[in-house]
XYZ file of C-alpha atoms in Angstrom:
424
model
C 35.462 -21.422 -1.828
C 37.383 -22.121 -5.662
C 33.379 -22.551 -6.289
C 32.469 -19.088 -4.832
C 35.274 -17.787 -6.361
C 34.139 -18.758 -9.975
C 30.394 -18.071 -9.000
C 31.555 -14.323 -8.139
C 33.480 -13.718 -11.263
C 35.911 -11.788 -9.600
C 34.088 -9.675 -7.262
C 36.320 -9.417 -3.645
C 34.967 -11.438 -1.022
C 34.362 -8.811 1.367
C 31.632 -6.756 -1.355
C 28.215 -8.284 -0.837
C 26.006 -7.077 -3.312
C 22.805 -5.791 -2.238
C 20.725 -6.466 -5.061
C 22.082 -10.591 -5.203
C 22.082 -12.239 -1.904
C 21.341 -15.766 -3.419
C 24.540 -16.889 -4.424
C 25.071 -19.240 -0.958
C 21.855 -20.713 -1.902
C 22.339 -21.334 -5.408
C 25.414 -23.242 -4.509
C 23.692 -26.456 -4.184
C 21.755 -26.744 -7.644
C 23.971 -26.406 -11.002
C 24.768 -22.816 -11.565
C 21.843 -21.203 -13.268
C 22.565 -18.175 -15.736
C 21.699 -14.698 -14.204
C 18.654 -13.873 -16.850
C 16.780 -16.651 -17.715
C 15.536 -16.393 -21.315
C 12.309 -18.640 -20.779
C 11.353 -16.490 -17.794
C 10.513 -13.954 -20.576
C 8.808 -16.642 -22.991
C 6.781 -18.148 -20.154
C 3.976 -15.656 -19.797
C 3.167 -15.067 -23.429
C 2.909 -18.518 -24.317
C 0.639 -19.080 -21.648
C -1.386 -16.037 -22.477
C -1.747 -17.257 -26.152
C -2.852 -20.773 -25.260
C -5.830 -18.975 -23.337
C -6.480 -16.946 -26.065
C -6.804 -20.223 -28.359
C -8.851 -21.948 -25.646
C -10.966 -19.352 -25.540
C -11.341 -18.653 -29.520
C -12.131 -22.371 -29.470
C -15.042 -22.142 -26.815
C -16.598 -19.606 -28.944
C -16.333 -21.290 -32.172
C -18.231 -24.309 -31.053
C -21.198 -22.073 -29.074
C -21.380 -20.331 -32.175
C -21.858 -23.918 -34.146
C -23.947 -25.622 -31.488
C -26.292 -23.268 -29.881
C -27.537 -24.484 -26.512
C -31.111 -22.741 -26.296
C -32.054 -21.541 -29.742
C -35.417 -22.881 -30.083
C -36.465 -20.765 -32.785
C -33.489 -21.757 -35.002
C -34.494 -21.923 -38.629
C -32.559 -25.064 -38.824
C -30.812 -24.172 -41.941
C -28.119 -26.164 -40.944
C -27.373 -29.174 -43.020
C -24.991 -30.709 -40.478
C -27.398 -30.645 -37.855
C -30.138 -32.633 -40.128
C -28.237 -34.830 -41.839
C -26.868 -36.331 -38.872
C -29.805 -36.610 -36.899
C -31.864 -39.433 -38.509
C -33.329 -40.158 -35.147
C -35.890 -37.255 -33.514
C -33.789 -34.973 -31.602
C -33.518 -35.361 -27.731
C -33.586 -31.415 -27.129
C -36.980 -31.235 -28.872
C -35.754 -29.593 -32.238
C -38.438 -31.636 -33.904
C -42.451 -31.433 -32.926
C -43.957 -33.415 -36.180
C -40.761 -34.986 -37.732
C -40.675 -37.679 -35.290
C -41.979 -41.464 -35.629
C -45.848 -41.762 -36.324
C -47.348 -43.735 -33.850
C -45.886 -40.836 -31.397
C -48.098 -38.886 -32.836
C -51.807 -37.863 -32.047
C -54.507 -38.077 -35.099
C -54.444 -34.490 -35.628
C -50.855 -34.377 -35.881
C -50.802 -36.998 -38.170
C -52.888 -35.072 -40.539
C -50.979 -31.925 -40.166
C -48.110 -33.801 -40.650
C -49.506 -35.538 -44.078
C -50.550 -31.887 -45.415
C -47.529 -30.397 -44.789
C -45.742 -33.157 -46.437
C -48.267 -33.045 -49.242
C -47.955 -28.933 -49.481
C -44.048 -29.567 -49.401
C -44.592 -31.768 -52.573
C -46.582 -29.217 -54.299
C -44.268 -26.338 -53.993
C -41.047 -28.592 -55.006
C -43.210 -28.891 -58.172
C -43.741 -25.096 -58.441
C -40.120 -24.225 -58.166
C -38.429 -27.599 -60.402
C -41.101 -29.032 -62.555
C -39.921 -32.263 -61.045
C -42.602 -35.315 -61.719
C -41.903 -38.286 -59.865
C -42.792 -40.586 -62.522
C -40.199 -38.941 -65.125
C -37.291 -39.077 -62.905
C -34.485 -40.980 -64.595
C -36.212 -41.169 -67.795
C -34.148 -40.571 -70.834
C -33.878 -37.346 -72.054
C -34.399 -35.803 -75.622
C -31.698 -35.227 -77.764
C -32.050 -31.405 -76.749
C -31.555 -32.084 -73.067
C -28.855 -34.550 -73.291
C -26.478 -31.690 -74.747
C -27.244 -29.904 -71.763
C -27.221 -32.783 -69.327
C -23.794 -32.194 -68.036
C -24.843 -28.606 -67.694
C -23.664 -27.624 -63.627
C -26.321 -24.732 -63.393
C -28.838 -25.090 -61.624
C -31.608 -23.498 -63.331
C -33.396 -24.083 -66.656
C -33.871 -22.240 -69.737
C -37.543 -21.883 -68.584
C -36.370 -20.378 -64.967
C -36.862 -23.642 -62.915
C -34.631 -24.611 -60.538
C -33.081 -27.966 -60.678
C -31.981 -30.784 -58.525
C -28.833 -32.613 -59.252
C -29.641 -36.181 -57.928
C -25.885 -37.075 -58.591
C -24.951 -35.793 -55.264
C -26.974 -35.729 -51.942
C -28.821 -33.594 -49.735
C -26.117 -31.874 -48.612
C -24.721 -30.331 -51.859
C -25.386 -26.927 -52.158
C -27.485 -27.153 -55.428
C -29.999 -29.429 -53.971
C -29.772 -27.574 -50.406
C -30.712 -24.328 -51.861
C -33.742 -25.763 -53.329
C -34.841 -27.447 -50.082
C -34.189 -24.098 -47.890
C -36.162 -22.275 -50.069
C -39.269 -24.573 -50.691
C -39.209 -24.951 -46.486
C -39.148 -21.214 -46.733
C -42.107 -21.018 -48.559
C -44.238 -23.310 -47.028
C -43.131 -21.836 -43.636
C -44.427 -18.536 -44.735
C -47.902 -19.533 -46.064
C -48.716 -21.486 -43.161
C -48.623 -19.150 -40.261
C -51.880 -19.118 -38.673
C -52.207 -15.561 -39.187
C -51.741 -15.496 -42.977
C -54.343 -16.084 -45.484
C -52.855 -18.632 -47.420
C -52.940 -20.835 -44.032
C -54.845 -24.146 -45.266
C -54.354 -26.774 -42.857
C -56.824 -28.315 -40.969
C -56.121 -27.553 -37.530
C -54.635 -24.589 -36.148
C -53.709 -25.596 -32.809
C -51.023 -28.144 -33.768
C -47.793 -26.488 -33.356
C -44.736 -27.199 -35.968
C -41.731 -25.606 -36.744
C -39.321 -24.888 -39.710
C -36.937 -27.541 -38.422
C -40.020 -30.072 -39.152
C -40.378 -28.653 -42.626
C -37.250 -28.468 -43.585
C -36.735 -32.171 -42.665
C -39.882 -33.034 -44.727
C -38.385 -31.021 -47.699
C -34.759 -33.273 -47.806
C -37.052 -36.268 -47.292
C -39.041 -35.738 -50.335
C -35.691 -35.106 -51.885
C -34.178 -38.285 -51.136
C -37.267 -40.161 -52.231
C -36.476 -38.740 -55.849
C -33.064 -39.608 -55.819
C -33.734 -42.903 -54.859
C -36.039 -42.932 -57.560
C -33.685 -41.674 -59.694
C -30.653 -43.704 -58.517
C -33.135 -46.977 -59.275
C -33.719 -45.986 -62.700
C -30.006 -45.175 -63.891
C -27.968 -47.418 -62.097
C -29.259 -51.377 -62.983
C -28.282 -53.287 -59.635
C -29.311 -50.116 -57.745
C -32.515 -50.502 -59.365
C -32.903 -54.295 -58.704
C -32.038 -54.128 -55.069
C -34.533 -51.612 -54.833
C -36.938 -53.192 -56.405
C -36.373 -56.465 -54.178
C -36.571 -54.044 -50.918
C -39.819 -52.590 -51.496
C -40.938 -56.009 -52.548
C -40.327 -57.489 -49.287
C -41.453 -54.025 -47.869
C -45.030 -54.343 -49.305
C -45.477 -57.829 -48.612
C -44.508 -57.538 -45.109
C -46.710 -54.892 -44.376
C -49.638 -56.633 -46.028
C -48.629 -59.570 -43.543
C -48.509 -56.734 -40.613
C -52.325 -55.797 -41.471
C -53.745 -58.920 -41.898
C -52.150 -59.822 -38.769
C -54.228 -56.871 -37.205
C -57.427 -57.652 -39.093
C -57.670 -60.907 -37.692
C -56.866 -59.897 -33.946
C -59.428 -57.551 -33.988
C -61.627 -61.108 -34.743
C -60.189 -63.172 -31.972
C -62.799 -62.133 -29.344
C -65.566 -63.087 -31.422
C -63.488 -66.132 -32.413
C -63.287 -67.524 -28.984
C -67.403 -67.356 -28.421
C -67.931 -69.233 -31.670
C -64.877 -71.660 -30.977
C -65.762 -73.307 -27.175
C -63.290 -70.575 -25.757
C -60.195 -71.455 -27.708
C -58.025 -68.358 -28.410
C -56.067 -67.943 -31.334
C -54.015 -65.063 -30.000
C -51.059 -66.793 -29.879
C -50.937 -67.799 -32.967
C -51.295 -63.789 -34.371
C -47.306 -63.871 -35.699
C -46.586 -61.810 -38.854
C -44.511 -64.485 -39.893
C -47.305 -67.203 -39.676
C -49.337 -65.006 -41.930
C -50.109 -66.155 -45.704
C -48.327 -63.683 -48.448
C -49.975 -61.750 -50.886
C -47.325 -62.387 -54.258
C -48.546 -60.373 -56.882
C -51.428 -58.761 -58.782
C -53.173 -61.043 -60.976
C -54.484 -59.428 -64.558
C -56.349 -62.278 -65.396
C -57.650 -65.575 -63.368
C -59.599 -68.244 -64.216
C -63.148 -68.186 -63.300
C -63.742 -64.693 -61.961
C -66.410 -62.556 -62.832
C -65.927 -59.402 -64.729
C -66.952 -57.220 -61.455
C -64.138 -58.858 -59.935
C -61.786 -57.103 -62.283
C -63.514 -53.795 -63.084
C -63.108 -50.324 -61.528
C -59.278 -50.989 -61.036
C -59.781 -53.550 -58.096
C -56.384 -55.470 -57.361
C -56.265 -59.059 -57.379
C -53.991 -60.536 -55.585
C -52.836 -64.330 -55.365
C -52.289 -65.690 -51.461
C -49.031 -67.764 -51.240
C -49.438 -69.914 -48.045
C -46.900 -71.444 -46.036
C -46.690 -75.109 -47.056
C -45.452 -76.111 -43.737
C -49.008 -74.992 -42.374
C -51.429 -77.822 -41.276
C -55.120 -77.478 -42.312
C -56.416 -77.188 -39.308
C -53.979 -73.775 -38.631
C -55.743 -72.665 -42.270
C -58.911 -73.322 -41.046
C -58.683 -71.147 -37.874
C -56.995 -68.322 -40.215
C -60.371 -69.067 -42.719
C -62.627 -68.343 -39.920
C -60.671 -65.136 -38.587
C -60.830 -63.598 -42.240
C -64.695 -64.586 -42.040
C -65.486 -62.800 -38.610
C -63.129 -59.687 -39.654
C -65.354 -59.346 -42.781
C -68.453 -59.432 -40.683
C -67.004 -56.817 -38.666
C -66.207 -54.496 -41.578
C -69.728 -54.630 -43.072
C -71.131 -54.450 -39.348
C -69.551 -50.822 -39.070
C -70.548 -50.159 -42.426
C -67.092 -49.514 -43.772
C -66.910 -49.537 -47.749
C -65.945 -52.898 -49.428
C -62.070 -53.259 -50.056
C -60.438 -52.434 -52.857
C -58.546 -55.944 -52.953
C -59.322 -59.425 -53.632
C -57.535 -62.313 -52.547
C -57.280 -65.157 -54.748
C -56.041 -68.453 -53.732
C -54.707 -70.683 -56.609
C -52.992 -73.279 -53.963
C -49.507 -72.150 -54.715
C -47.425 -72.532 -51.785
C -44.514 -71.044 -49.854
C -41.946 -74.162 -49.136
C -39.644 -72.653 -46.979
C -39.003 -73.797 -43.674
C -40.786 -71.463 -40.816
C -38.551 -68.815 -39.733
C -39.234 -69.222 -35.641
C -40.535 -71.794 -33.630
C -44.026 -73.218 -34.365
C -46.717 -74.994 -32.143
C -46.971 -78.651 -32.867
C -50.402 -78.802 -34.500
C -49.191 -76.397 -37.141
C -46.975 -78.503 -38.570
C -48.183 -80.079 -42.217
C -46.036 -83.496 -41.634
C -46.495 -84.529 -45.339
C -44.333 -81.194 -46.381
C -41.791 -81.842 -43.313
C -41.119 -85.362 -44.947
C -40.230 -83.831 -48.286
C -38.666 -80.836 -46.739
C -35.649 -83.436 -44.770
C -35.795 -85.807 -47.660
C -34.724 -82.681 -50.360
C -32.537 -80.853 -46.905
C -30.612 -83.911 -45.050
C -29.717 -82.885 -41.550
C -32.300 -79.540 -41.767
C -34.804 -79.821 -38.745
C -37.820 -77.452 -37.910
C -37.999 -76.145 -34.509
C -41.460 -76.617 -32.634
C -42.719 -76.129 -29.503
C -43.713 -78.868 -27.098
C -46.969 -77.941 -26.295
C -50.069 -76.550 -28.694
C -52.271 -73.921 -27.528
C -55.203 -74.819 -25.458
C -57.673 -76.256 -27.405
C -55.441 -76.976 -30.197
C -54.117 -80.003 -31.861
C -57.076 -82.684 -31.196
C -58.286 -82.534 -35.242
C -56.521 -85.376 -37.141
C -55.240 -83.817 -40.349
C -56.541 -85.986 -43.632
C -53.151 -85.251 -45.636
C -50.548 -86.507 -42.437
C -50.425 -90.085 -41.547
C -50.299 -90.616 -37.661
C -47.371 -93.184 -38.024
C -45.060 -90.833 -39.723
C -41.508 -91.093 -39.038
C -40.403 -88.206 -40.604
C -41.512 -85.894 -38.417
C -39.744 -87.701 -35.475
C -36.347 -86.258 -36.366
C -38.110 -82.791 -35.450
C -35.978 -80.679 -33.101
C -38.781 -79.690 -30.059
C -38.712 -76.999 -27.696
C -41.017 -76.550 -25.013
C -43.008 -73.072 -24.445
C -39.449 -71.824 -22.088
C -37.528 -72.007 -24.453
C -35.909 -75.186 -23.085
C -34.707 -77.827 -25.469
C -36.027 -81.560 -25.498
C -33.812 -82.322 -29.017
C -34.134 -86.149 -29.677
C -37.575 -86.863 -27.805
C -39.332 -88.944 -30.692
C -42.101 -86.829 -30.694
C -44.360 -86.258 -33.998
C -46.765 -83.270 -34.426
C -49.731 -85.527 -33.554
C -48.292 -86.995 -30.460
C -47.161 -84.011 -29.154
């Protein structure tokens, strides 16, 4: 009763207010104020949160449209993040060339060439001049951040990336020019195929790629360390590409090789790492005719892996001969390069398991003497028809090869077996 009296606030017990019959039920939990301040604050807060959520949803939809196939692709963020072709089909030609038809490849190359011309018209830039020292007059204005020159041409800023406004604006302008002039209904349209589709996203991506190529040249010529690294990378890439082309050409000769060599199949030998390298261009080579070096014909020195046996080199020579015959029969013009073997070798070990007959045991003996504890992984069995020739530069009882790791064709290690390449 004392509790009820205190809650009634002096109201007589026989008086029951008509508007508040709850006090008897409210006696159990802790007393609450008659007017709860939060009851008035909650509705506005909930409404505000709801509005904020809707605003965030609208903002996301504006930044990332879901069904805008005609998008001009001028959002630098989308293009820069998308190093691989977008899954939503934003690009058509800006994808791996092995996924394109011959006609698409043609249009892709023509668009890229047209972009190069338009960029030159806008900027006057020449790839061979990028990063070269400027005249004194130009050096005085080198720090000028203006994106135009006195002659009215635009300027790339190679100190920044493609997303910088100055560079992005030029790329977008060049892409717009190419896009407008290469509409099929325009007189300026000069592409080979009218039925090959492409979009503005492709053109803008090609334009930005061209800027990145120019920037790489700039970095190479203005930063010593970057220049050295880039030269090494370019050289390695070119050598690897020549090895791949050599492998592809020799694969074409396999069928005829099998006919001429009692069914021997050299296909398992066609690995890029097994191919020889073209080291560098030779300006002057002894015992060459004048015709070999005239008309700009490039002459490359062949560097064969020293670990390769004479039998393996003989197989490669036969494949090369057949490949040359096929090119001549097909009416292909003579190659613009010539490969000269000066008997220089690459003494590095093989980078992947090799067949036993491929191993030059003389090289191996010298290699293990110079590199104690190092081993070369070879497969346990040779391909059918190979490994039957006695190598004149290898001794049958060479003990050096007996420490060689061996591995069978399935990859099961047979380490410790006393097998030489000749015995295997």
